[in-house]
mmCIF file of C-alpha atoms in Angstrom:
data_model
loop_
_atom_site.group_PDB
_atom_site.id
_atom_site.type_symbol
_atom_site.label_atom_id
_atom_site.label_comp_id
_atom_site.label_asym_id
_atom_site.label_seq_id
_atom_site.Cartn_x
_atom_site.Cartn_y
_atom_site.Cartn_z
ATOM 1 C CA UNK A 1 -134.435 9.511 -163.012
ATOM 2 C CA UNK A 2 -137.085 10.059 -165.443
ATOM 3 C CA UNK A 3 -138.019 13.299 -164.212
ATOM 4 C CA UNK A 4 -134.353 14.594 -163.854
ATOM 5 C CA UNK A 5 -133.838 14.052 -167.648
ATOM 6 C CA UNK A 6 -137.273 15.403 -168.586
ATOM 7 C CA UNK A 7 -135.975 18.916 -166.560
ATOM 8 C CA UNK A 8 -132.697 18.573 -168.098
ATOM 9 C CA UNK A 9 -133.965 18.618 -172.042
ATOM 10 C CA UNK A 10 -136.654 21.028 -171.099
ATOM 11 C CA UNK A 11 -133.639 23.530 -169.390
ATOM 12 C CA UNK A 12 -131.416 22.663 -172.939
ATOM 13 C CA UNK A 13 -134.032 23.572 -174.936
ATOM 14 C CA UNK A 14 -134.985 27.250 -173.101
ATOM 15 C CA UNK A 15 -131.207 27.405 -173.081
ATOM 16 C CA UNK A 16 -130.728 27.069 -176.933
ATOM 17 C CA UNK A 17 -133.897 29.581 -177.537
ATOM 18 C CA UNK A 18 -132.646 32.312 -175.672
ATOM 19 C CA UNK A 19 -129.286 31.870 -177.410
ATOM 20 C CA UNK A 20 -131.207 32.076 -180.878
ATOM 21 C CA UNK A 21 -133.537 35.071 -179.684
ATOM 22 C CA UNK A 22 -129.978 36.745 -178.915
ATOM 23 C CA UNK A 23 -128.216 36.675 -181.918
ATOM 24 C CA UNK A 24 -131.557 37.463 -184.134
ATOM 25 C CA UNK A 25 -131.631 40.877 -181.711
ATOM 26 C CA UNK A 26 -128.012 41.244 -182.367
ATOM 27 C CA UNK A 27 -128.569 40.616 -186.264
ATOM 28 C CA UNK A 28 -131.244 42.986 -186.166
ATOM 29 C CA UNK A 29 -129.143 45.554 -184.415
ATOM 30 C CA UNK A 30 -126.309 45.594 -186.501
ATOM 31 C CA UNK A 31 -128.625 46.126 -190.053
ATOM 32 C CA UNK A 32 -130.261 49.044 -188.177
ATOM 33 C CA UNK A 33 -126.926 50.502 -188.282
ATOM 34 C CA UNK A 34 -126.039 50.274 -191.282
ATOM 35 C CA UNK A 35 -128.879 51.478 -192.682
ATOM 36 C CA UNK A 36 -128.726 54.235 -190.514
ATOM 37 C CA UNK A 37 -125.617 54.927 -191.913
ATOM 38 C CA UNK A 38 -125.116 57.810 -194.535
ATOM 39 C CA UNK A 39 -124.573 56.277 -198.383
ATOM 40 C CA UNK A 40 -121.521 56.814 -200.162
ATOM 41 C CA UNK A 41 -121.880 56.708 -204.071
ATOM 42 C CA UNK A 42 -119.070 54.887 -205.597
ATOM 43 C CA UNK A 43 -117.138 56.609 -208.472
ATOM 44 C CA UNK A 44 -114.795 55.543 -210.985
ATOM 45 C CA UNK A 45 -113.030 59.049 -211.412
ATOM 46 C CA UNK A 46 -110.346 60.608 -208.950
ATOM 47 C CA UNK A 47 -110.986 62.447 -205.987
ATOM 48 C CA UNK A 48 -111.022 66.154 -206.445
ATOM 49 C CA UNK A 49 -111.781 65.374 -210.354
ATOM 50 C CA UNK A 50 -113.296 68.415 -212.410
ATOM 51 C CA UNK A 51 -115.336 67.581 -216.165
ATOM 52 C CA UNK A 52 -114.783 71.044 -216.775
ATOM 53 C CA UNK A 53 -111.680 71.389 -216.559
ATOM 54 C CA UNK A 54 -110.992 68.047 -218.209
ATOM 55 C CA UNK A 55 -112.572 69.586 -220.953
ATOM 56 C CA UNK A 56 -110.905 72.391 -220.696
ATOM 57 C CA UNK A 57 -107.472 70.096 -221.053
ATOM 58 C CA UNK A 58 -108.372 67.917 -223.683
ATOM 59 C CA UNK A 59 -109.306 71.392 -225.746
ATOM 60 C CA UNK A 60 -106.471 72.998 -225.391
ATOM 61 C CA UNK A 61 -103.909 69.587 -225.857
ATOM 62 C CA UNK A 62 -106.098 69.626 -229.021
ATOM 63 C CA UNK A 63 -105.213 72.654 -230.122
ATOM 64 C CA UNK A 64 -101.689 72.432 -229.515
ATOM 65 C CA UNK A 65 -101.476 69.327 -231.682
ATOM 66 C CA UNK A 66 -102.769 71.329 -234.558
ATOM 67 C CA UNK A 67 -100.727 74.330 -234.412
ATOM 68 C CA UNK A 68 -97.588 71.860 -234.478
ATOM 69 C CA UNK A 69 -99.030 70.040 -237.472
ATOM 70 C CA UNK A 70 -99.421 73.621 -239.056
ATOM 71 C CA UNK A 71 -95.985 74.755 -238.256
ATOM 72 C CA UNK A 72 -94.307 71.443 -239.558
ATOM 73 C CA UNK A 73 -94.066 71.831 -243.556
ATOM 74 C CA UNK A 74 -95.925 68.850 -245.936
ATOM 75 C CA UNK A 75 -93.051 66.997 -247.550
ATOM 76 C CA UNK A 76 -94.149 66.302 -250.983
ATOM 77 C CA UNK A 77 -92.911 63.219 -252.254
ATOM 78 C CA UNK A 78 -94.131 63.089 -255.865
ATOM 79 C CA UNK A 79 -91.550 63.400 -258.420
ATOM 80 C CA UNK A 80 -90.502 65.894 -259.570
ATOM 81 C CA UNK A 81 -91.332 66.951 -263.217
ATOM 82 C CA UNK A 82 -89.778 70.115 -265.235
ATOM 83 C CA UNK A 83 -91.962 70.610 -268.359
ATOM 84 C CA UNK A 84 -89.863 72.145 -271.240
ATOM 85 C CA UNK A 85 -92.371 74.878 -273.426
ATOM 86 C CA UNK A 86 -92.089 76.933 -276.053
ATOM 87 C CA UNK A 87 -93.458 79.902 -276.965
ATOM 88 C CA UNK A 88 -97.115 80.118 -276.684
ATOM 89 C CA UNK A 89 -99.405 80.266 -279.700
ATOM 90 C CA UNK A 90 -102.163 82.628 -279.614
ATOM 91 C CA UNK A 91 -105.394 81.723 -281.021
ATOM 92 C CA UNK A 92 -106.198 85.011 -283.506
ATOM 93 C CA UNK A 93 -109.651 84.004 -284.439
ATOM 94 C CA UNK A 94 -112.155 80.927 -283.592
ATOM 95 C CA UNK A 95 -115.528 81.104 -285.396
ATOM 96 C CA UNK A 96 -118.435 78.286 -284.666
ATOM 97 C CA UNK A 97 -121.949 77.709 -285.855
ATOM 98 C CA UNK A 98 -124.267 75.129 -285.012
ATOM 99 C CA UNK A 99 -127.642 74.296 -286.983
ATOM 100 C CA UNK A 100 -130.795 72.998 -285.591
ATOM 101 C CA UNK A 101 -131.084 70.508 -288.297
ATOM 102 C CA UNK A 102 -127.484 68.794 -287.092
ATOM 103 C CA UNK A 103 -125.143 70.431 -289.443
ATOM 104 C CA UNK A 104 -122.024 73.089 -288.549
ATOM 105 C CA UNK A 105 -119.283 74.595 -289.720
ATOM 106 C CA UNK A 106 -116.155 75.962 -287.675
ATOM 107 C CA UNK A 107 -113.143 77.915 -288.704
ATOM 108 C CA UNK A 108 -110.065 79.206 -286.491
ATOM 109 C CA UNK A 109 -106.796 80.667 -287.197
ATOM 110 C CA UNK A 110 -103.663 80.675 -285.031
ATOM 111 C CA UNK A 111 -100.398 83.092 -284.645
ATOM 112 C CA UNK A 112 -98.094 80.512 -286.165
ATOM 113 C CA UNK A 113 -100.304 80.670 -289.286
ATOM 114 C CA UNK A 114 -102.603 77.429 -288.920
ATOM 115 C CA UNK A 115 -105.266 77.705 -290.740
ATOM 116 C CA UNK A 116 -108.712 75.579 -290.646
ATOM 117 C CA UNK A 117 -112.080 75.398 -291.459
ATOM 118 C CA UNK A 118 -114.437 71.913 -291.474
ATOM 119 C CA UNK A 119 -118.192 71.923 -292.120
ATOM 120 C CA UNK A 120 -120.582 68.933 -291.787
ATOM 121 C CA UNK A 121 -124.047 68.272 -292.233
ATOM 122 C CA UNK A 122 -126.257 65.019 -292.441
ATOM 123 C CA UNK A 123 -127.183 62.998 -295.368
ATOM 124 C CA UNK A 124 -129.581 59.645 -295.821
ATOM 125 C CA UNK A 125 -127.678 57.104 -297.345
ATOM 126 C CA UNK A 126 -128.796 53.358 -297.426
ATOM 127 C CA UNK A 127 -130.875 51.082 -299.655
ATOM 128 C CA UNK A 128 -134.301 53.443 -298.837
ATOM 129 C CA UNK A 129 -132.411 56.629 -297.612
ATOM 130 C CA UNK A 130 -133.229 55.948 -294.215
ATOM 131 C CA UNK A 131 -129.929 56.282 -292.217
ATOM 132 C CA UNK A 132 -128.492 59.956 -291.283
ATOM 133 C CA UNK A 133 -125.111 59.668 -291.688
ATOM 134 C CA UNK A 134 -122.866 62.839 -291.095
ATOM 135 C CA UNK A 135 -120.633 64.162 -294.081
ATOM 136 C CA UNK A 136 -117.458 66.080 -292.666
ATOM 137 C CA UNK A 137 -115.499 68.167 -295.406
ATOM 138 C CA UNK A 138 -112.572 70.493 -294.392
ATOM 139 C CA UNK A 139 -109.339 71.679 -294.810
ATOM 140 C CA UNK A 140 -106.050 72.663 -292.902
ATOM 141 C CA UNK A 141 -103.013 74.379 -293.805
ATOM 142 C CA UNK A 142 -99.651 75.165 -292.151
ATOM 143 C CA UNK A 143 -96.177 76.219 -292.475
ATOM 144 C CA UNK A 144 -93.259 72.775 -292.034
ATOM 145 C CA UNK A 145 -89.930 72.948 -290.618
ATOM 146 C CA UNK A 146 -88.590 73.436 -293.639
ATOM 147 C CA UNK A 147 -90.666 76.863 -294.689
ATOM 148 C CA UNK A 148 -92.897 74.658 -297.422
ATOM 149 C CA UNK A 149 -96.701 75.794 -296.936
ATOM 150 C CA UNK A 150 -98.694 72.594 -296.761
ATOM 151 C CA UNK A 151 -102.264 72.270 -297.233
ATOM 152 C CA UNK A 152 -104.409 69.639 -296.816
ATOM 153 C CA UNK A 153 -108.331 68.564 -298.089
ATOM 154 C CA UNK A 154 -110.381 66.073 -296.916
ATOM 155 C CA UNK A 155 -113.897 64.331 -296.715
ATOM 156 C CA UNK A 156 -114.962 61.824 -294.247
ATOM 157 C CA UNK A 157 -118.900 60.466 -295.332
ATOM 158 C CA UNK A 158 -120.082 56.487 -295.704
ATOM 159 C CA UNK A 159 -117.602 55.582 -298.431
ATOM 160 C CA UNK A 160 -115.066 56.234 -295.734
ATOM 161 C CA UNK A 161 -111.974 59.327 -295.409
ATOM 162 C CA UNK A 162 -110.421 60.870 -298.548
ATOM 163 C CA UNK A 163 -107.697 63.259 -298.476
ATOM 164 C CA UNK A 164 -105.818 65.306 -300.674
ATOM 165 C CA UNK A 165 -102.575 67.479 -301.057
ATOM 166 C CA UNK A 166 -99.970 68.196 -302.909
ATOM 167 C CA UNK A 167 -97.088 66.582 -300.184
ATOM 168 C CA UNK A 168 -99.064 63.415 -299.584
ATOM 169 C CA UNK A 169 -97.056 60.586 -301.397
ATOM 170 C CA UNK A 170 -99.109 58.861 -304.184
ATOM 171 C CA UNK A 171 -98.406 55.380 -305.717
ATOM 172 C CA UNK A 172 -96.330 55.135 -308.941
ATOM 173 C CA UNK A 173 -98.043 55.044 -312.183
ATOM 174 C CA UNK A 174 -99.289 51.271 -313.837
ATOM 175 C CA UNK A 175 -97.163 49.365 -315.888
ATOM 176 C CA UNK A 176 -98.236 49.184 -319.408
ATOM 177 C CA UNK A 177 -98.484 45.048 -318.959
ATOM 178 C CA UNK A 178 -100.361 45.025 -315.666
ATOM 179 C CA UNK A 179 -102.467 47.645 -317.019
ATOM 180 C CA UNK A 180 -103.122 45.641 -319.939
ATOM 181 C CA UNK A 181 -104.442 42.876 -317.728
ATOM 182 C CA UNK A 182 -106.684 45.103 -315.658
ATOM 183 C CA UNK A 183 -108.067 46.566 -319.192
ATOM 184 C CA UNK A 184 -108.891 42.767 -319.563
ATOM 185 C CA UNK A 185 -110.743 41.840 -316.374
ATOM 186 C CA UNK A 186 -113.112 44.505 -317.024
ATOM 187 C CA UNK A 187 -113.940 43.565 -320.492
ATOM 188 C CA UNK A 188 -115.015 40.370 -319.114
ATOM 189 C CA UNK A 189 -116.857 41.977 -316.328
ATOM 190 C CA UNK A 190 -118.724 44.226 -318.892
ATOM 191 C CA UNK A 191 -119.174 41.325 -320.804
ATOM 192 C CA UNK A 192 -120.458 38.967 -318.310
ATOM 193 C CA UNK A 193 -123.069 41.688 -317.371
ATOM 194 C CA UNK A 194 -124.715 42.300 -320.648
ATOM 195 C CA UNK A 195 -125.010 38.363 -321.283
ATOM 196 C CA UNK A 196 -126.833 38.302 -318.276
ATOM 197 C CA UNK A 197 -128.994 41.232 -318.936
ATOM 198 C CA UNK A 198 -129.775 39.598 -322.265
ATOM 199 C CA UNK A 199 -130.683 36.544 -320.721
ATOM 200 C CA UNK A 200 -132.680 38.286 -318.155
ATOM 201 C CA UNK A 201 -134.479 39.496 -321.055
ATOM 202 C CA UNK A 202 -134.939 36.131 -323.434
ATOM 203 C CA UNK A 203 -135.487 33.951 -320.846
ATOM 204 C CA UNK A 204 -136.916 35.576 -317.117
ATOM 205 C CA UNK A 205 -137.630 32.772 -315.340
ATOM 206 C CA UNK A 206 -133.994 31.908 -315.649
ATOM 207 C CA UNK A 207 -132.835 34.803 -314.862
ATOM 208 C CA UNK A 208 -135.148 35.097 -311.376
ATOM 209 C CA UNK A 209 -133.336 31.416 -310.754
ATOM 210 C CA UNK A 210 -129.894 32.552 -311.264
ATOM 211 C CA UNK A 211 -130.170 35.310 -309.032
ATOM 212 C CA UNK A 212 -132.087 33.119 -306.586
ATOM 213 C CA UNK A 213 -129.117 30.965 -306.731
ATOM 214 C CA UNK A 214 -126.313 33.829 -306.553
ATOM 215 C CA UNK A 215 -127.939 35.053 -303.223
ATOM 216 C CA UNK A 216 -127.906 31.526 -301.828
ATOM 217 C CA UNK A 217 -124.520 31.471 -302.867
ATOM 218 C CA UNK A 218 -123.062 34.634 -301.351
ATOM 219 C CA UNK A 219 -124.779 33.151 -298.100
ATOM 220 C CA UNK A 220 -123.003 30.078 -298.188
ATOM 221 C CA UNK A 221 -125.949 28.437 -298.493
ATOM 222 C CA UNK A 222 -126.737 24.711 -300.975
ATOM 223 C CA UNK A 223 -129.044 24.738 -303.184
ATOM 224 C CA UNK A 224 -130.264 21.684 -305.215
ATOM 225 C CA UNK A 225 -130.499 21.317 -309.290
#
């Protein structure tokens, strides 16, 4: 019985082995085939696709896009604005010079008869005449609405502009009483100053302290007795 069993795993066994060794020759069979096969490459474009005559399609869509856009007319939607002139002025004569050392002077002259001329130049002003400033004197003339030639002077330095003419309306003369009250004020002004310049000269060191005390004073500053 022993035996019998023996032959029959032994018979099994050769059994399964053969079955193995056939499907690793049928395995091996089947990838020699398809390597033997010929390889197809996969693409992601349509059969029977041409780049050059996509090209060719995209070119000529592109350039029927822009002859529409050049047929089509640009609506402009800004408003619309009608300017009202008159008749234009002709400039008859426009004269300029320019110095090195910062000073000018300009003239011109219109067809409506305007008339100017300016001139400037630089001046030191300040405690030790060390700050340019520029001095601007000029004048202008023209013709009003009402046929009344008008002409104009002015000057523009560091006490500020200053203008003159004969239309320009001026202030109506002082009272006799308020002028009597400004006469006044500047007695006492005149006065004040000589009592301190005679006090400056009796007495110095009181004058130095007075003034000492008059700057600390227009700086808002204390000072002690």
């Amino acid at each position: 019985m022993t035996s019998v069993s023996t032959t029959f795993l032994l018979v099994t066994a050769f059994a399964q082995r053969a079955e193995c060794r056939k499907r690793i020759v049928v395995l091996s069979a089947a990838l020699a085939l398809v390597a033997a096969l010929p390889q197809r490459r996969v693409s992601l474009k349509p059969e029977g696709s041409n780049d050059q005559q996509a090209a060719e399609q995209n070119y000529n869509n592109y350039q029927q896009q822009q002859d529409y856009r050049q047929q089509q007319p640009i609506e402009d939607f800004r408003p619309k604005v009608v300017l009202e002139t008159s008749t234009y002025v002709p400039i008859i004569r426009f004269d300029k010079e320019q110095g090195t050392d910062g000073s000018y002077r300009t003239a011109y002259e219109t067809g409506n008869d305007i008339q100017a001329e300016e001139q400037g130049f630089l001046r030191n002003v300040g405690e030790n005449n060390d700050i340019p400033a520029l001095v601007q004197q000029g004048s202008y003339s023209y013709v009003a609405p009402n046929g009344e030639k008008i002409n104009v002077e002015y000057t523009a330095d560091e006490f500020g502009f200053r203008v003159k003419g004969d239309h320009i309306p001026t202030p109506p003369p002082v009272s006799p009483e308020i002028q009597k009250g400004l006469d006044l004020i500047y007695a006492g002004i005149k006065a004040n100053q000589e009592r301190v310049a005679l006090e400056a000269k009796n007495n110095p060191e009181a004058a130095k302290a007075n003034e000492e005390r008059a700057i600390l004073d227009y700086k808002g500053l204390y000072y002690g007795n």
